[in-house]
Tab-separated table of C-alpha atoms in Angstrom:
chain	number	residue	atom	x	y	z
A	1119	GLY	CA	0.000	0.000	0.000
A	1120	GLU	CA	0.951	3.627	0.048
A	1121	SER	CA	3.595	4.805	2.419
A	1122	VAL	CA	3.816	8.280	3.809
A	1123	GLY	CA	6.566	8.919	6.269
A	1124	LEU	CA	8.433	11.669	7.986
A	1125	HIS	CA	12.181	12.087	8.258
A	1126	LEU	CA	12.223	13.505	11.779
A	1127	PRO	CA	9.850	12.692	14.620
A	1128	THR	CA	10.694	15.869	16.601
A	1129	LEU	CA	11.770	19.374	15.754
A	1130	SER	CA	12.654	22.214	18.112
A	1131	VAL	CA	13.005	25.779	16.875
A	1132	GLN	CA	13.496	29.177	18.437
A	1133	GLU	CA	10.565	31.528	18.373
A	1134	GLY	CA	10.832	33.756	15.326
A	1135	ASP	CA	12.886	31.296	13.304
A	1136	ASN	CA	11.564	29.454	10.287
A	1137	SER	CA	10.552	25.794	10.589
A	1138	ILE	CA	10.796	23.138	7.931
A	1139	ILE	CA	8.970	19.844	8.324
A	1140	ASN	CA	9.644	17.114	5.791
A	1141	CYS	CA	7.651	14.196	4.470
A	1142	ALA	CA	8.392	11.376	2.048
A	1143	TYR	CA	5.714	9.575	0.098
A	1144	SER	CA	5.715	6.520	-2.123
A	1145	ASN	CA	2.599	6.704	-4.302
A	1146	SER	CA	3.428	8.795	-7.338
A	1147	ALA	CA	-0.209	8.560	-8.501
A	1148	SER	CA	-1.617	10.614	-5.634
A	1149	ASP	CA	-3.608	13.702	-6.627
A	1150	TYR	CA	-3.232	15.813	-3.525
A	1151	PHE	CA	-1.136	16.190	-0.447
A	1152	ILE	CA	-2.396	17.860	2.670
A	1153	TRP	CA	-0.686	19.151	5.782
A	1154	TYR	CA	-2.487	18.954	9.100
A	1155	LYS	CA	-1.727	20.405	12.482
A	1156	GLN	CA	-2.798	18.569	15.597
A	1157	GLU	CA	-2.729	20.171	19.014
A	1158	SER	CA	-2.919	18.137	22.170
A	1159	GLY	CA	-6.397	16.744	22.794
A	1160	LYS	CA	-7.753	17.906	19.468
A	1161	GLY	CA	-8.354	16.486	16.048
A	1162	PRO	CA	-6.147	17.274	13.051
A	1163	GLN	CA	-6.718	20.709	11.580
A	1164	PHE	CA	-6.256	21.441	7.893
A	1165	ILE	CA	-3.369	23.811	7.152
A	1166	ILE	CA	-2.711	23.739	3.435
A	1167	ASP	CA	-2.869	21.383	0.510
A	1168	ILE	CA	-1.156	21.087	-2.824
A	1169	ARG	CA	-2.139	19.405	-6.042
A	1170	SER	CA	0.254	16.964	-7.613
A	1171	ASN	CA	0.663	19.238	-10.667
A	1172	MET	CA	2.069	22.063	-8.536
A	1173	ASP	CA	5.532	22.567	-7.054
A	1174	LYS	CA	4.749	25.213	-4.497
A	1175	ARG	CA	1.838	26.751	-2.731
A	1176	GLN	CA	1.789	29.532	-0.189
A	1177	GLY	CA	-0.610	30.359	2.571
A	1178	GLN	CA	-0.467	32.650	5.524
A	1179	ARG	CA	3.028	32.111	6.994
A	1180	VAL	CA	3.127	28.610	5.502
A	1181	THR	CA	4.534	27.270	2.263
A	1182	VAL	CA	4.304	23.748	0.963
A	1183	LEU	CA	6.849	22.448	-1.532
A	1184	LEU	CA	6.390	19.333	-3.592
A	1185	ASN	CA	9.254	17.566	-5.299
A	1186	LYS	CA	7.798	14.753	-7.350
A	1187	THR	CA	11.173	13.630	-8.642
A	1188	VAL	CA	12.225	12.451	-5.189
A	1189	LYS	CA	8.691	12.096	-3.785
A	1190	HIS	CA	9.265	14.643	-1.098
A	1191	LEU	CA	6.951	17.145	0.527
A	1192	SER	CA	7.835	19.898	2.950
A	1193	LEU	CA	6.005	22.414	5.072
A	1194	GLN	CA	7.724	25.677	5.833
A	1195	ILE	CA	6.452	27.874	8.635
A	1196	ALA	CA	7.765	31.418	8.678
A	1197	ALA	CA	8.484	33.280	11.920
A	1198	THR	CA	7.465	30.347	14.079
A	1199	GLN	CA	5.354	31.266	17.088
A	1200	PRO	CA	4.606	29.401	20.339
A	1201	GLY	CA	1.131	28.703	19.026
A	1202	ASP	CA	2.684	26.674	16.231
A	1203	SER	CA	3.797	24.025	18.711
A	1204	ALA	CA	1.904	20.876	17.707
A	1205	VAL	CA	2.236	17.639	15.799
A	1206	TYR	CA	2.232	18.069	12.044
A	1207	PHE	CA	1.083	15.376	9.656
A	1208	CYS	CA	1.329	15.105	5.942
A	1209	ALA	CA	-1.404	13.133	4.264
A	1210	GLU	CA	-1.564	11.678	0.817
A	1211	VAL	CA	-4.906	11.695	-0.939
A	1212	ALA	CA	-5.422	8.361	-2.648
A	1213	GLY	CA	-8.768	8.305	-4.382
A	1214	ALA	CA	-11.894	10.021	-3.145
A	1215	ASN	CA	-12.180	8.316	0.199
A	1216	ASN	CA	-8.917	7.868	1.907
A	1217	LEU	CA	-6.105	9.870	3.310
A	1218	PHE	CA	-2.876	8.093	4.100
A	1219	PHE	CA	-1.196	9.804	7.002
A	1220	GLY	CA	2.410	9.910	8.018
A	1221	THR	CA	3.340	9.273	11.636
A	1222	GLY	CA	3.757	12.949	12.447
A	1223	THR	CA	6.463	15.407	13.525
A	1224	ARG	CA	6.259	17.146	16.868
A	1225	LEU	CA	7.235	20.788	16.565
A	1226	THR	CA	8.294	22.541	19.759
A	1227	VAL	CA	8.810	26.280	19.711
A	1228	ILE	CA	11.290	27.560	22.261
A	1229	PRO	CA	10.431	31.050	23.564
B	1101	ASP	CA	-14.793	21.508	16.034
B	1102	ALA	CA	-17.693	23.388	14.536
B	1103	GLY	CA	-20.192	21.119	12.823
B	1104	ILE	CA	-18.905	17.793	14.089
B	1105	THR	CA	-19.260	16.274	17.529
B	1106	GLN	CA	-18.001	13.000	18.916
B	1107	SER	CA	-19.329	11.217	21.971
B	1108	PRO	CA	-18.231	10.128	24.430
B	1109	ARG	CA	-14.909	11.972	24.710
B	1110	HIS	CA	-13.459	9.339	26.999
B	1111	LYS	CA	-14.453	5.787	27.739
B	1112	VAL	CA	-12.995	2.897	29.669
B	1113	THR	CA	-14.464	-0.512	28.981
B	1114	GLU	CA	-13.693	-4.124	29.728
B	1115	THR	CA	-12.434	-6.675	27.258
B	1116	GLY	CA	-15.262	-8.500	25.536
B	1117	THR	CA	-17.901	-5.812	25.984
B	1118	PRO	CA	-19.592	-4.020	23.088
B	1119	VAL	CA	-18.869	-0.336	22.636
B	1120	THR	CA	-20.493	2.236	20.349
B	1121	LEU	CA	-18.985	5.579	19.491
B	1122	ARG	CA	-21.066	8.314	17.942
B	1123	CYS	CA	-20.219	10.971	15.410
B	1124	HIS	CA	-22.740	13.722	14.796
B	1125	GLN	CA	-22.488	16.403	12.102
B	1126	THR	CA	-24.563	19.463	11.359
B	1127	GLU	CA	-23.025	20.196	7.941
B	1128	ASN	CA	-25.207	17.825	5.949
B	1129	HIS	CA	-22.099	16.346	4.335
B	1130	ARG	CA	-22.437	13.103	2.479
B	1131	TYR	CA	-19.088	11.649	3.437
B	1132	MET	CA	-18.170	10.584	6.948
B	1133	TYR	CA	-15.155	8.649	8.192
B	1134	TRP	CA	-13.847	6.865	11.231
B	1135	TYR	CA	-10.103	6.835	11.907
B	1136	ARG	CA	-8.039	5.518	14.742
B	1137	GLN	CA	-4.811	7.114	15.896
B	1138	ASP	CA	-2.036	5.143	17.523
B	1139	PRO	CA	1.569	6.065	18.312
B	1140	GLY	CA	3.835	5.287	15.380
B	1141	HIS	CA	0.948	4.802	12.959
B	1142	GLY	CA	-0.568	8.191	12.403
B	1143	LEU	CA	-4.259	7.989	11.552
B	1144	ARG	CA	-5.672	4.936	9.833
B	1145	LEU	CA	-9.058	4.596	8.193
B	1146	ILE	CA	-11.469	2.111	9.781
B	1147	HIS	CA	-14.705	2.607	7.837
B	1148	TYR	CA	-16.337	5.349	5.875
B	1149	SER	CA	-19.790	6.246	4.627
B	1150	TYR	CA	-20.806	7.884	1.368
B	1151	GLY	CA	-24.483	8.209	2.204
B	1152	VAL	CA	-27.286	6.915	4.374
B	1153	LYS	CA	-26.880	3.148	4.690
B	1154	ASP	CA	-23.877	3.265	2.335
B	1155	THR	CA	-20.646	2.259	4.004
B	1156	ASP	CA	-17.368	0.640	3.099
B	1157	LYS	CA	-14.308	-0.759	4.801
B	1158	GLY	CA	-11.053	1.030	5.294
B	1159	GLU	CA	-7.545	-0.084	6.030
B	1160	VAL	CA	-8.151	-1.475	9.551
B	1161	SER	CA	-11.794	-2.569	9.621
B	1162	ASP	CA	-11.467	-5.939	11.374
B	1163	GLY	CA	-13.343	-5.965	14.685
B	1164	TYR	CA	-15.388	-2.869	13.820
B	1165	SER	CA	-18.785	-2.263	12.288
B	1166	VAL	CA	-20.548	0.954	11.378
B	1167	SER	CA	-24.027	2.189	10.726
B	1168	ARG	CA	-25.481	5.292	9.202
B	1169	SER	CA	-29.251	5.467	9.448
B	1170	LYS	CA	-29.413	9.235	8.906
B	1171	THR	CA	-27.161	11.819	7.330
B	1172	GLU	CA	-26.038	13.437	10.552
B	1173	ASP	CA	-24.999	10.353	12.535
B	1174	PHE	CA	-22.285	7.789	11.910
B	1175	LEU	CA	-21.848	5.115	14.562
B	1176	LEU	CA	-18.784	2.960	15.137
B	1177	THR	CA	-19.300	-0.275	17.053
B	1178	LEU	CA	-16.764	-2.585	18.585
B	1179	GLU	CA	-18.744	-5.777	18.931
B	1180	SER	CA	-16.377	-7.291	21.481
B	1181	ALA	CA	-13.687	-4.876	22.563
B	1182	THR	CA	-10.079	-6.053	22.776
B	1183	SER	CA	-7.029	-4.385	24.274
B	1184	SER	CA	-5.631	-3.827	20.780
B	1185	GLN	CA	-8.551	-1.479	20.165
B	1186	THR	CA	-7.350	0.905	22.842
B	1187	SER	CA	-6.822	4.028	20.789
B	1188	VAL	CA	-8.009	7.508	20.024
B	1189	TYR	CA	-10.837	7.481	17.508
B	1190	PHE	CA	-11.518	10.385	15.191
B	1191	CYS	CA	-14.505	11.043	13.050
B	1192	ALA	CA	-14.150	13.196	9.950
B	1193	ILE	CA	-16.459	14.706	7.364
B	1194	ARG	CA	-15.758	16.257	4.018
B	1195	PRO	CA	-17.602	18.336	1.461
B	1196	ASP	CA	-19.481	16.538	-1.235
B	1197	ARG	CA	-17.791	18.193	-4.171
B	1198	GLY	CA	-15.106	16.170	-5.990
B	1199	PRO	CA	-11.698	15.580	-4.440
B	1200	PRO	CA	-11.161	16.814	-0.893
B	1201	ILE	CA	-9.786	20.164	-2.033
B	1202	ASP	CA	-10.277	21.792	1.313
B	1203	GLY	CA	-9.421	18.752	3.333
B	1204	TYR	CA	-11.418	16.852	5.829
B	1205	THR	CA	-12.833	18.297	9.051
B	1206	PHE	CA	-12.052	16.201	12.086
B	1207	GLY	CA	-13.842	15.889	15.379
B	1208	SER	CA	-12.067	16.218	18.702
B	1209	GLY	CA	-11.691	12.486	19.177
B	1210	THR	CA	-12.770	9.764	21.591
B	1211	ARG	CA	-10.148	8.214	23.796
B	1212	LEU	CA	-11.075	4.568	24.324
B	1213	THR	CA	-9.299	2.354	26.813
B	1214	VAL	CA	-10.009	-1.370	26.887
B	1215	VAL	CA	-8.905	-3.038	30.118
């Protein structure tokens, strides 16, 4: 089946610095990739998505990069804030009714 | 989360007992999903529904059944709970239009402990 994984399980950054969270995927036929943020005791919250025919997409303080050649996805968070501390998941959209999630990266922002 | 509610939020049950988790939505979305979340596995799909009385299996459906008798409610049942079903369960909904362009909306989860 599909495999979506993350290079690093934890990431600590200083407040104000930029954060980069990475994700590898294996299914080159996926149509979309989505990044989610999950805070303690809550469900995953949609951050940003990117279609497979795009290389880059920007949102508010976040940028997602897709490199299909090496099947790599990254989430960049600019000027990281304490409120960004959470677990971040990438998810691969495979068909209309399933998301395949990676295991997550815990981002800790150091004040 | 607005529009989607899970109940109960926490439950402790004994091995071998039946357990039903409820997901309720007010968005009138056609698609509803049940996921479980375990350390080292991310979220994995258990079952999903694409309409009233229309359901299908996901990646980890063994030991679970679902029912959807009305649009707003999607029930997940563990017929005979086992310790391996200790997990956090999330319900999700998504808009009806095409691919999930805007992503799924997840509930706040139910933490189930089977002792």
